[in-house]
Tab-separated table of C-alpha atoms in Angstrom:
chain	number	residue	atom	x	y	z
T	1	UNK	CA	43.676	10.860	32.322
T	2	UNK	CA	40.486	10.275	34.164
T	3	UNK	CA	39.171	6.853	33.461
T	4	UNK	CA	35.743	7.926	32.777
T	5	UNK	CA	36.376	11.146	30.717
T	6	UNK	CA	37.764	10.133	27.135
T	7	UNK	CA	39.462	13.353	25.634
T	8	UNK	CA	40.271	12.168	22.449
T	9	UNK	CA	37.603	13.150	19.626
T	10	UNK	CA	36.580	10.147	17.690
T	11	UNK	CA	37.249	10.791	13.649
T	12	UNK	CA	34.404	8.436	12.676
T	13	UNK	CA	30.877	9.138	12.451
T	14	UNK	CA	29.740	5.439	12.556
T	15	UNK	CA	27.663	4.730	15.748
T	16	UNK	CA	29.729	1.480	16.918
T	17	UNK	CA	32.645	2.814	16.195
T	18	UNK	CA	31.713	6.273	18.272
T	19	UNK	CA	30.910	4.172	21.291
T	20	UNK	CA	33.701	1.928	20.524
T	21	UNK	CA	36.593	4.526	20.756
T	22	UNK	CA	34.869	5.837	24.183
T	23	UNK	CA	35.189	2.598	25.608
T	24	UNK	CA	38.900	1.795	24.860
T	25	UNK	CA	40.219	5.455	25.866
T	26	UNK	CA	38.709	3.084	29.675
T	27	UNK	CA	41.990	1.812	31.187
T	28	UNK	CA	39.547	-0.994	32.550
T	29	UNK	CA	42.360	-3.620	33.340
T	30	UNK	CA	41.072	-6.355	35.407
T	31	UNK	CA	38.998	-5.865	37.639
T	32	UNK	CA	38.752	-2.104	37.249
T	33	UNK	CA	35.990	-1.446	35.266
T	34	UNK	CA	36.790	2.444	34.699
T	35	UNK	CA	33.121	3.570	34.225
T	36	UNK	CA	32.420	1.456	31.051
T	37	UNK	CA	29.432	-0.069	32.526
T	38	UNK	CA	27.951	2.941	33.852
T	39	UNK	CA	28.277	3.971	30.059
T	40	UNK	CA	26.683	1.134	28.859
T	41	UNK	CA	23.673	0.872	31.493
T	42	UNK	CA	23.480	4.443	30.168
T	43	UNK	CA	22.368	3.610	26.715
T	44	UNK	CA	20.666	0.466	27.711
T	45	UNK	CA	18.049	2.560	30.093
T	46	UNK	CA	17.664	4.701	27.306
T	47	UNK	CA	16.455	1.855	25.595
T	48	UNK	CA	13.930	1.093	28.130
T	49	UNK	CA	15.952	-1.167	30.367
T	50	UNK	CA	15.918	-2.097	34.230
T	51	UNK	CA	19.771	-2.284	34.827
T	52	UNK	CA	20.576	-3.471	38.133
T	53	UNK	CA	24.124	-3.335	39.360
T	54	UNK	CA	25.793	-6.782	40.851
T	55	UNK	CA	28.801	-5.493	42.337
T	56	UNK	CA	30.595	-8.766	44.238
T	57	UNK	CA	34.021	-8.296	46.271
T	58	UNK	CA	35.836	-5.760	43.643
T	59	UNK	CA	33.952	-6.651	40.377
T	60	UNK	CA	31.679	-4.912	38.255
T	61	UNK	CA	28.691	-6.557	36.918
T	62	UNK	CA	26.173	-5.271	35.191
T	63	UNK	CA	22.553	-7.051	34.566
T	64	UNK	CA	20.211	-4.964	32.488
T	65	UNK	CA	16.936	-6.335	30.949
T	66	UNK	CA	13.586	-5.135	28.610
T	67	UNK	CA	10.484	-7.063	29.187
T	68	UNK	CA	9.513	-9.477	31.674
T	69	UNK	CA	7.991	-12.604	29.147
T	70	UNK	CA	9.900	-15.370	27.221
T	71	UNK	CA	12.278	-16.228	25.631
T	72	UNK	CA	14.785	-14.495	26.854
T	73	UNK	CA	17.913	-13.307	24.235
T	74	UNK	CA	21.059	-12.449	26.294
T	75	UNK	CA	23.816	-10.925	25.128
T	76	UNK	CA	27.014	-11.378	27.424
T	77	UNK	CA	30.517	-9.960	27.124
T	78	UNK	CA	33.149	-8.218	29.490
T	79	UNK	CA	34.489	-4.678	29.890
T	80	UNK	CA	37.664	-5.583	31.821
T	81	UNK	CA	41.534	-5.844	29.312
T	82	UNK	CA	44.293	-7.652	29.606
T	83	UNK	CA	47.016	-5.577	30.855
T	84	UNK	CA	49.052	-3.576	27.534
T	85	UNK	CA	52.533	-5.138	28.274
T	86	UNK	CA	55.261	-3.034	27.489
T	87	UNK	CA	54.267	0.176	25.964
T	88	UNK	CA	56.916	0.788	24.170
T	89	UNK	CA	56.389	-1.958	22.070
T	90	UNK	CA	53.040	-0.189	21.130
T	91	UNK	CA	52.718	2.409	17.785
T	92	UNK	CA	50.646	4.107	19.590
T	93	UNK	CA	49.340	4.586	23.674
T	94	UNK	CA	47.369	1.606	24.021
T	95	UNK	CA	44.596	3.641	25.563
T	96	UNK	CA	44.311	6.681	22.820
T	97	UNK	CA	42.757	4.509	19.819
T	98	UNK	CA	44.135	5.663	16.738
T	99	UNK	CA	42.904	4.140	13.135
T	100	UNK	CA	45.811	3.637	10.921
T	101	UNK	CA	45.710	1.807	7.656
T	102	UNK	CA	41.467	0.910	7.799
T	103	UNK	CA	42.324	-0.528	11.362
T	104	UNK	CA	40.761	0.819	14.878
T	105	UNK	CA	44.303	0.434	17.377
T	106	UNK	CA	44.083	0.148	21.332
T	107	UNK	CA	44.039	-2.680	23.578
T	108	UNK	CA	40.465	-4.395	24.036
T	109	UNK	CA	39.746	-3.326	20.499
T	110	UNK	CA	38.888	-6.754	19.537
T	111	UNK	CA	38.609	-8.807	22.674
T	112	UNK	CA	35.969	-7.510	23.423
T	113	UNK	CA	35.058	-3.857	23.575
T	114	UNK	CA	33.887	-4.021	20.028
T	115	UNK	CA	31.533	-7.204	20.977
T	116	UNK	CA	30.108	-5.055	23.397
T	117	UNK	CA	29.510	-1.246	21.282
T	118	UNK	CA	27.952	-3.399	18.124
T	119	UNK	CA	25.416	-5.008	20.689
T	120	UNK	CA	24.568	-1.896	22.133
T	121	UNK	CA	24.177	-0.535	18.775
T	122	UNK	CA	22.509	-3.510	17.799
T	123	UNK	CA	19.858	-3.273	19.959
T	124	UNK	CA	19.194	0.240	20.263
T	125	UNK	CA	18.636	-0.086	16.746
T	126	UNK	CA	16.097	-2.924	17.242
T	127	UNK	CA	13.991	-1.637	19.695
T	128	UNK	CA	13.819	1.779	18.175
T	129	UNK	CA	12.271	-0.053	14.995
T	130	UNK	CA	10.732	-2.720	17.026
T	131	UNK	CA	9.706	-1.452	20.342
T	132	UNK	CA	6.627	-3.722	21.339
T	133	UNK	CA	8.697	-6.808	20.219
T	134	UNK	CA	7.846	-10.302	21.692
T	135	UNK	CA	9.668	-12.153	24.699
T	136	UNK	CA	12.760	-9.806	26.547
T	137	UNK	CA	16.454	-8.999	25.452
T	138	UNK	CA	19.179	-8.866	28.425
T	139	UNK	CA	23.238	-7.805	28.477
T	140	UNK	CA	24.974	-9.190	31.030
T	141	UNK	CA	28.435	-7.185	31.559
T	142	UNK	CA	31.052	-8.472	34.018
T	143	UNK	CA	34.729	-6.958	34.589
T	144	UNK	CA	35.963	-10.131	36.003
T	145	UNK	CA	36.697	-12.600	32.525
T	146	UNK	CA	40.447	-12.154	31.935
T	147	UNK	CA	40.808	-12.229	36.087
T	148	UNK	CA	39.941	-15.152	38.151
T	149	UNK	CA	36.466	-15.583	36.902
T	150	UNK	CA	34.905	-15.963	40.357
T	151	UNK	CA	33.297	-12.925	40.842
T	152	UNK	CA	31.864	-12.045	37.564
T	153	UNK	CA	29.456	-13.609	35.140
T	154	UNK	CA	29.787	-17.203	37.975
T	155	UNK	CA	27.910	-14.752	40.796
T	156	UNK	CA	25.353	-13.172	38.122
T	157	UNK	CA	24.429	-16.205	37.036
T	158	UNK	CA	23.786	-17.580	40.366
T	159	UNK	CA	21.938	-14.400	41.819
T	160	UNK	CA	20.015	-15.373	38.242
T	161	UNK	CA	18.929	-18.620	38.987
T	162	UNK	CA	18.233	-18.318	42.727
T	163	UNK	CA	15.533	-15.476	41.748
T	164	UNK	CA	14.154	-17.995	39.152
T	165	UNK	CA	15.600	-16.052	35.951
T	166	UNK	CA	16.983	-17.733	33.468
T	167	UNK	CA	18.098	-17.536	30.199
T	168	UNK	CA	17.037	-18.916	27.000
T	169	UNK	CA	19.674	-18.186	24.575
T	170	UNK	CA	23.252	-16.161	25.048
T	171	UNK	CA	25.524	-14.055	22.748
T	172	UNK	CA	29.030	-14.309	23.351
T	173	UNK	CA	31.094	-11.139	22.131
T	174	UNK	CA	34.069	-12.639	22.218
T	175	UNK	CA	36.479	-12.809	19.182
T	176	UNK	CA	35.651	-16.205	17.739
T	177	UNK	CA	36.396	-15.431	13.926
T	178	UNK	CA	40.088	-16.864	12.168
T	179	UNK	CA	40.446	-15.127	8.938
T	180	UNK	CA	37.080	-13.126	7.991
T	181	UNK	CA	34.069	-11.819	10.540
T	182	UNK	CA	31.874	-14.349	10.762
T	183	UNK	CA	33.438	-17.702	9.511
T	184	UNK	CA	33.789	-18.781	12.624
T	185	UNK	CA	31.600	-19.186	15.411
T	186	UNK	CA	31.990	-21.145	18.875
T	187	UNK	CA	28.746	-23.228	20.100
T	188	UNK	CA	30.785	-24.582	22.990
T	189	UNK	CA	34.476	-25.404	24.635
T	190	UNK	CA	36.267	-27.338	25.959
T	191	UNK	CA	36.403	-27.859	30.077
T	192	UNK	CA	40.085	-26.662	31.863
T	193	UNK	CA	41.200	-28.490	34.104
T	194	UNK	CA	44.799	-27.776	36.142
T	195	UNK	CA	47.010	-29.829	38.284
T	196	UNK	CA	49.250	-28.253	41.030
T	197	UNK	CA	52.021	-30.421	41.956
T	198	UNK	CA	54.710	-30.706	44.161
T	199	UNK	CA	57.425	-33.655	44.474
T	200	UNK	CA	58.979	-34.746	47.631
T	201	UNK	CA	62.468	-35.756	48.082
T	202	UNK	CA	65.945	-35.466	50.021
T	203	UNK	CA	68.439	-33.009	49.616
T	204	UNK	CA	72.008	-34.269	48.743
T	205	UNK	CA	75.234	-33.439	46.958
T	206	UNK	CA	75.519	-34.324	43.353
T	207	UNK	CA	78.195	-36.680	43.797
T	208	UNK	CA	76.213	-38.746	46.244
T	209	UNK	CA	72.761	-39.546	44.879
T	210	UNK	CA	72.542	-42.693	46.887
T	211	UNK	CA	72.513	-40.689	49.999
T	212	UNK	CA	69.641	-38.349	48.577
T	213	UNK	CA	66.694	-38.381	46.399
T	214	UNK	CA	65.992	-36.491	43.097
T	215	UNK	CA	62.731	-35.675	42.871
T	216	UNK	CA	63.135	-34.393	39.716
T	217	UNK	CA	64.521	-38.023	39.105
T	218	UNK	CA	61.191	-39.514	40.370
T	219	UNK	CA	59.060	-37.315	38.340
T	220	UNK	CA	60.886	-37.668	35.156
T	221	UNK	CA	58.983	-41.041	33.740
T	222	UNK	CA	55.488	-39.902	35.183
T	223	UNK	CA	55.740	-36.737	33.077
T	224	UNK	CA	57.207	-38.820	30.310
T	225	UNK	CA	54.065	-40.737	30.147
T	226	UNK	CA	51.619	-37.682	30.461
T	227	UNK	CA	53.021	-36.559	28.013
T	228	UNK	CA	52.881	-39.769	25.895
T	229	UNK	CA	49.147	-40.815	26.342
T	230	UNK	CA	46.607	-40.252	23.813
T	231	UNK	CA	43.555	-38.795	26.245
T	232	UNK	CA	41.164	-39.396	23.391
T	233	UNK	CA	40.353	-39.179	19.675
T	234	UNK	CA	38.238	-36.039	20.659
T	235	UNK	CA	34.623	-36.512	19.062
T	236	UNK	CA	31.930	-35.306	16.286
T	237	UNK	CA	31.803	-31.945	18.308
T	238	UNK	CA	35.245	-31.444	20.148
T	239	UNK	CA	39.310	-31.619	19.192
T	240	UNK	CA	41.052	-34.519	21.406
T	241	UNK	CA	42.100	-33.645	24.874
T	242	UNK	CA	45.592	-32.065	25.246
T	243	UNK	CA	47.801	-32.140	27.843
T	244	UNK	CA	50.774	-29.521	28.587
T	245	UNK	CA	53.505	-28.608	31.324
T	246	UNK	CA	53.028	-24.720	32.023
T	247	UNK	CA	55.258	-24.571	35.288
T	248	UNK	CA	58.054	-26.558	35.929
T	249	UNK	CA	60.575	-25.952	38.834
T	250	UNK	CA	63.257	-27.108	41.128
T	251	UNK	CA	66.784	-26.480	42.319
T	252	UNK	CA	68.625	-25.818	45.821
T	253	UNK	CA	70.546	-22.635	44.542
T	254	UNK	CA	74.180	-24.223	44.062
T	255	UNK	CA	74.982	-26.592	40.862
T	256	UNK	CA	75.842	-29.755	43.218
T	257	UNK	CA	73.055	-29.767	45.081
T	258	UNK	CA	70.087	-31.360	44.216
T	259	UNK	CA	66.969	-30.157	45.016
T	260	UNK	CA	64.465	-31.537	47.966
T	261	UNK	CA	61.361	-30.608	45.801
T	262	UNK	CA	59.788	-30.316	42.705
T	263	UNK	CA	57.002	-28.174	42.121
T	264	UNK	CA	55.018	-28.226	38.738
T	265	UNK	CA	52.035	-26.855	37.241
T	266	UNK	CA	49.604	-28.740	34.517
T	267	UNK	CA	46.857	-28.274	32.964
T	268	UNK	CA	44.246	-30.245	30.462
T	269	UNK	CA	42.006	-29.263	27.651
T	270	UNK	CA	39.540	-32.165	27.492
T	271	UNK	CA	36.396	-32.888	25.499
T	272	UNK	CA	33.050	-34.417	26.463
T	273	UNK	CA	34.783	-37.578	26.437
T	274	UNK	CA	35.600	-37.259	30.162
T	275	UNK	CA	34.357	-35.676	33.690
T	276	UNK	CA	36.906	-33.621	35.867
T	277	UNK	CA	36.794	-36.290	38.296
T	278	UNK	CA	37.350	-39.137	35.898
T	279	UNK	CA	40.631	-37.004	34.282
T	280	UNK	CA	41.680	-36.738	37.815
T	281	UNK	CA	41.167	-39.855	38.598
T	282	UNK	CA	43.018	-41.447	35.502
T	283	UNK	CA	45.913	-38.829	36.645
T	284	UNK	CA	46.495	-40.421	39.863
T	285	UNK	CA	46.560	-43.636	38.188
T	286	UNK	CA	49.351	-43.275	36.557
T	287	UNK	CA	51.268	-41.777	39.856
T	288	UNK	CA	50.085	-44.941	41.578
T	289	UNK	CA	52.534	-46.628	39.481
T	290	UNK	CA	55.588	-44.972	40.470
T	291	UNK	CA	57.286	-44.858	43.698
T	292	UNK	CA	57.352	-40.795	43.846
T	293	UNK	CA	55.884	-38.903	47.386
T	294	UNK	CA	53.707	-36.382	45.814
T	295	UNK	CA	51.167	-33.632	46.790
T	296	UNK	CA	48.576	-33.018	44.060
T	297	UNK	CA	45.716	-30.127	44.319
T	298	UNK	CA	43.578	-29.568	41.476
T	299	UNK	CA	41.763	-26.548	40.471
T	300	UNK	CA	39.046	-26.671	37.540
T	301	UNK	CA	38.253	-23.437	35.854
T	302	UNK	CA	35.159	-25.290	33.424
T	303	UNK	CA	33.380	-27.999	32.314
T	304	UNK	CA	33.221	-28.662	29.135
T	305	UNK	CA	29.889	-27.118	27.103
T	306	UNK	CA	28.290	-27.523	23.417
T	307	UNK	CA	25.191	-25.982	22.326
T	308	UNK	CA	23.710	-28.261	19.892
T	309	UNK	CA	22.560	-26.824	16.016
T	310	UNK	CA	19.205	-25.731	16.594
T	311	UNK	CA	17.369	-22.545	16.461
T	312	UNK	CA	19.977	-20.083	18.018
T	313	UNK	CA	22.530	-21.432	15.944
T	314	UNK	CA	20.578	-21.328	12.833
T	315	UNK	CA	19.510	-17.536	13.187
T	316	UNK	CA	23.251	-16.604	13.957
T	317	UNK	CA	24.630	-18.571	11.222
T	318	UNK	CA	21.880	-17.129	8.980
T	319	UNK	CA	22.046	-13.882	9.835
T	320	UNK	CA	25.768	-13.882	9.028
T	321	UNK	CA	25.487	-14.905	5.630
T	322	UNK	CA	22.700	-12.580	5.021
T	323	UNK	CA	25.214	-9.418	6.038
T	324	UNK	CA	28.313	-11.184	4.864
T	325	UNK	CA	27.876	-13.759	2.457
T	326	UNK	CA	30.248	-15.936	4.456
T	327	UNK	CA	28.624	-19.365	5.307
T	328	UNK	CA	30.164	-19.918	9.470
T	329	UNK	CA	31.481	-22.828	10.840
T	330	UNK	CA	30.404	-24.257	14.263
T	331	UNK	CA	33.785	-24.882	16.443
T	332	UNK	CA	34.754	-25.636	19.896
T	333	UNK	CA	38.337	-24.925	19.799
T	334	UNK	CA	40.108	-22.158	21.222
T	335	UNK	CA	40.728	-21.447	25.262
T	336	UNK	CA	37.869	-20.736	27.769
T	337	UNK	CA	34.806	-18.187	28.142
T	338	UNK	CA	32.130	-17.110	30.020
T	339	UNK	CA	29.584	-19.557	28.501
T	340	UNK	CA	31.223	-21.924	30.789
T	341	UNK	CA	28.924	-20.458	33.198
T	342	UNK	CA	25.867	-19.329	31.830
T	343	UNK	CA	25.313	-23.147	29.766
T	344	UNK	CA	25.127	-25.119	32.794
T	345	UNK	CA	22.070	-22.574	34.213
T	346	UNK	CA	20.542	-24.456	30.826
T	347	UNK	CA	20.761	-21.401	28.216
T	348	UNK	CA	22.053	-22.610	24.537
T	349	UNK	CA	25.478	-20.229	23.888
T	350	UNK	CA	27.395	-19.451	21.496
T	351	UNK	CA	30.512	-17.087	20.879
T	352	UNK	CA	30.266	-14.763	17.854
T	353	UNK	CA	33.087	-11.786	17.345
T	354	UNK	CA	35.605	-10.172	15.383
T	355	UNK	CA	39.210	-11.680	14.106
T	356	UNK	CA	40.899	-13.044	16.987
T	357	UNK	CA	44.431	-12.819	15.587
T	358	UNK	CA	46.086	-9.758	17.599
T	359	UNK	CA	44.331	-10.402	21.025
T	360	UNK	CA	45.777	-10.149	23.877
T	361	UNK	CA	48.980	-8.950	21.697
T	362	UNK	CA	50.683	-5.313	21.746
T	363	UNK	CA	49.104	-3.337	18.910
T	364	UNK	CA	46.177	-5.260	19.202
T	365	UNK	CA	43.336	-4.274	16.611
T	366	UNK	CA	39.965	-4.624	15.457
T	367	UNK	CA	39.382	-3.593	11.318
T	368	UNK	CA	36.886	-0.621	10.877
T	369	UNK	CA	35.210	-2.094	8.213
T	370	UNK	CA	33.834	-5.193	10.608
T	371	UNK	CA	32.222	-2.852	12.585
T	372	UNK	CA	29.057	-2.140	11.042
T	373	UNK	CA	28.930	-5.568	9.836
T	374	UNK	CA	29.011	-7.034	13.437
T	375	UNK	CA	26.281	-4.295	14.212
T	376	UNK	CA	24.194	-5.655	11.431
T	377	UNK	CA	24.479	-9.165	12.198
T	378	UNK	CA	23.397	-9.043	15.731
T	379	UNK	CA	20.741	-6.908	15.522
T	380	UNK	CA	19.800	-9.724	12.988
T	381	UNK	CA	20.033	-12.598	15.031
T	382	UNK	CA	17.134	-10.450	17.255
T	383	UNK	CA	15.015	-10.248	14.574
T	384	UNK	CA	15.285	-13.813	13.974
T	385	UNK	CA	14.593	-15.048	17.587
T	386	UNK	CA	12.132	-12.557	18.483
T	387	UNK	CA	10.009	-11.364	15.981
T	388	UNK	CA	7.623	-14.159	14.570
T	389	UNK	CA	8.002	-13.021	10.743
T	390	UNK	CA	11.739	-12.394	10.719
């Protein structure tokens, strides 16, 4: 099937859910966009706005804005999957949607194509009723967030700011609900933070140690106490820090030899609480203490952001009980997003989507019936930022 011609009819009449099933019949795995965004841009010119492509290396990005005044509402999200996994673990091809039992099937159903079709819906909707509306709305549209994350929403936001645009408050489409839409949303994360290890040593024959040396030996204690120190009690805003082994190797291919390295792979969830470089630096600390030779590179993927209860999160929370009835939660928990990015350029953020329970999963899903609802509630939190009587 060609990427950019869907040939599977969509049963539904509902306008999200139309745009929706055109979008997931994309095989946009990262970084292949698949002509979602030139879908999107589409619509949004439609709506009256300038959409300027940001291609960098092999990412799509998409920046499309209507008006030129303040403030400035962005909504944010990506187009690029996770790839399906096996497909024959799938009830159905995980790029032919198919609704079975009040459920819309395919993958990127819920993280995040449906963010993205209720925002476009949203705001078409909006400026149709609204059309000489106050201050300017924005979508910013990367392929690059389940990739590396270097060449997607990072680069727009820096082309952004060194043009002297910036953004007052951004709409995250990402999945943040547990149970019900809506009773969850994220005003910030914590930062990720990864250590890359390897341990030196001597190869030797099993029955010999005092002619060789372990390094799995010399790393045992320093991962013992890793794994044994309380980082923090976490805060008023953020869960404590967490530390976890997500590589761990070594071995010299025969059972009595043991190996001359050890190579291992780390990484930290940490709150407010600290700075990448004082983690680090408490890291090394504890090596210090132990005679290991070691080679330690670190790689940080985010800082740590919150977005303090204030107006943004006010209209989204209202605006959710007004369509819902559900009254939302403010969390931080969860992995990593985009809004690492676009809060340090100074824009408040925060994360409002579907049920996050079968992302990233095979069969993942997105219910039919949170569809329109989503619609509803963004095109509410517009009304409530930009237009004075909302």
């Amino acid at each position: 099937m060609n990427p950019a011609q869907p040939h599977t009819p969509c049963p539904a009449s509902d306008p999200t859910v139309t745009l929706l099933w055109d979008l997931l019949q994309r095989a946009s795995v990262t970084p292949d966009d698949a002509g979602c965004q030139e879908l999107l841009a589409a619509r949004l010119s439609a709506a009256g706005f300038s959409c300027e492509s940001m291609p960098f290396a092999e990412v799509s990005n998409l920046w499309a804005r209507r008006g030129d005044s303040g403030p400035l509402l962005c909504f944010a999200g990506h187009t690029d999957v996770v790839p399906p996994g096996d497909d024959s673990q799938w009830l159905s091809d995980p790029f032919v949607p198919e609704i079975r039992d009040g459920n819309l099937y395919a993958r990127g159903a819920a993280d995040m194509k449906c963010g993205l079709a209720a925002m476009i819906v949203a705001i078409e909707q909006f400026v149709a009723a609204h059309p000489e509306h106050a201050g300017s709305i924005a979508m910013l549209i990367t392929s690059d967030e389940e990739g590396p994350a270097r060449n997607g929403t990072l680069k727009v936001v820096e082309t952004l700011s060194a043009r002297g645009e910036s953004i007052d408050w951004c709409v995250l489409g990402e999945p943040s609900s547990l149970n019900t839409l809506g009773d969850t949303v994220r005003n910030g994360r914590r930062g990720s933070l990864s250590g890359i290890l390897t341990v030196h040593g001597v190869q030797g024959h099993v029955a010999y140690p005092q002619l060789a040396d372990n390094p799995i030996r010399r790393f045992a204690p320093v991962l013992a106490e890793l794994h044994n120190t309380v980082w923090d009690e976490g805060n008023a805003h953020f869960p404590p820090t967490s530390f976890q082994v997500v590589k761990l190797e070594a071995g010299a291919g025969a059972v009595n030899v043991t190996p001359s390295s050890l190579s291992a792979r780390f990484n930290f969830r940490y709150s407010t609480e600290w700075t990448f470089q004082s983690l680090q630096d408490r890291v090394e600390e504890i090596f210090s203490r132990y005679d290991i030779d070691y080679d330690l590179k670190w790689h940080l993927s985010g800082e740590p952001f919150l977005t303090a209860p204030g107006k943004l999160t006010d209209a989204v929370s209202a605006a959710i009980e007004e369509v819902t009835g559900t009254v939302t939660e403010l969390s931080t928990g969860g992995g990593t997003s985009d809004g690492r990015f676009i809060s340090p350029a100074g824009a408040d953020v925060v994360e409002l989507g579907v049920v996050n329970d079968s992302i990233h999963k095979v069969n993942e899903h997105v219910r039919l019936a949170d569809l329109p609802e989503l619609t509803a509630i963004y095109r509410r939190v517009i009304e409530r930022l930009l237009l004075p009587e909302a």
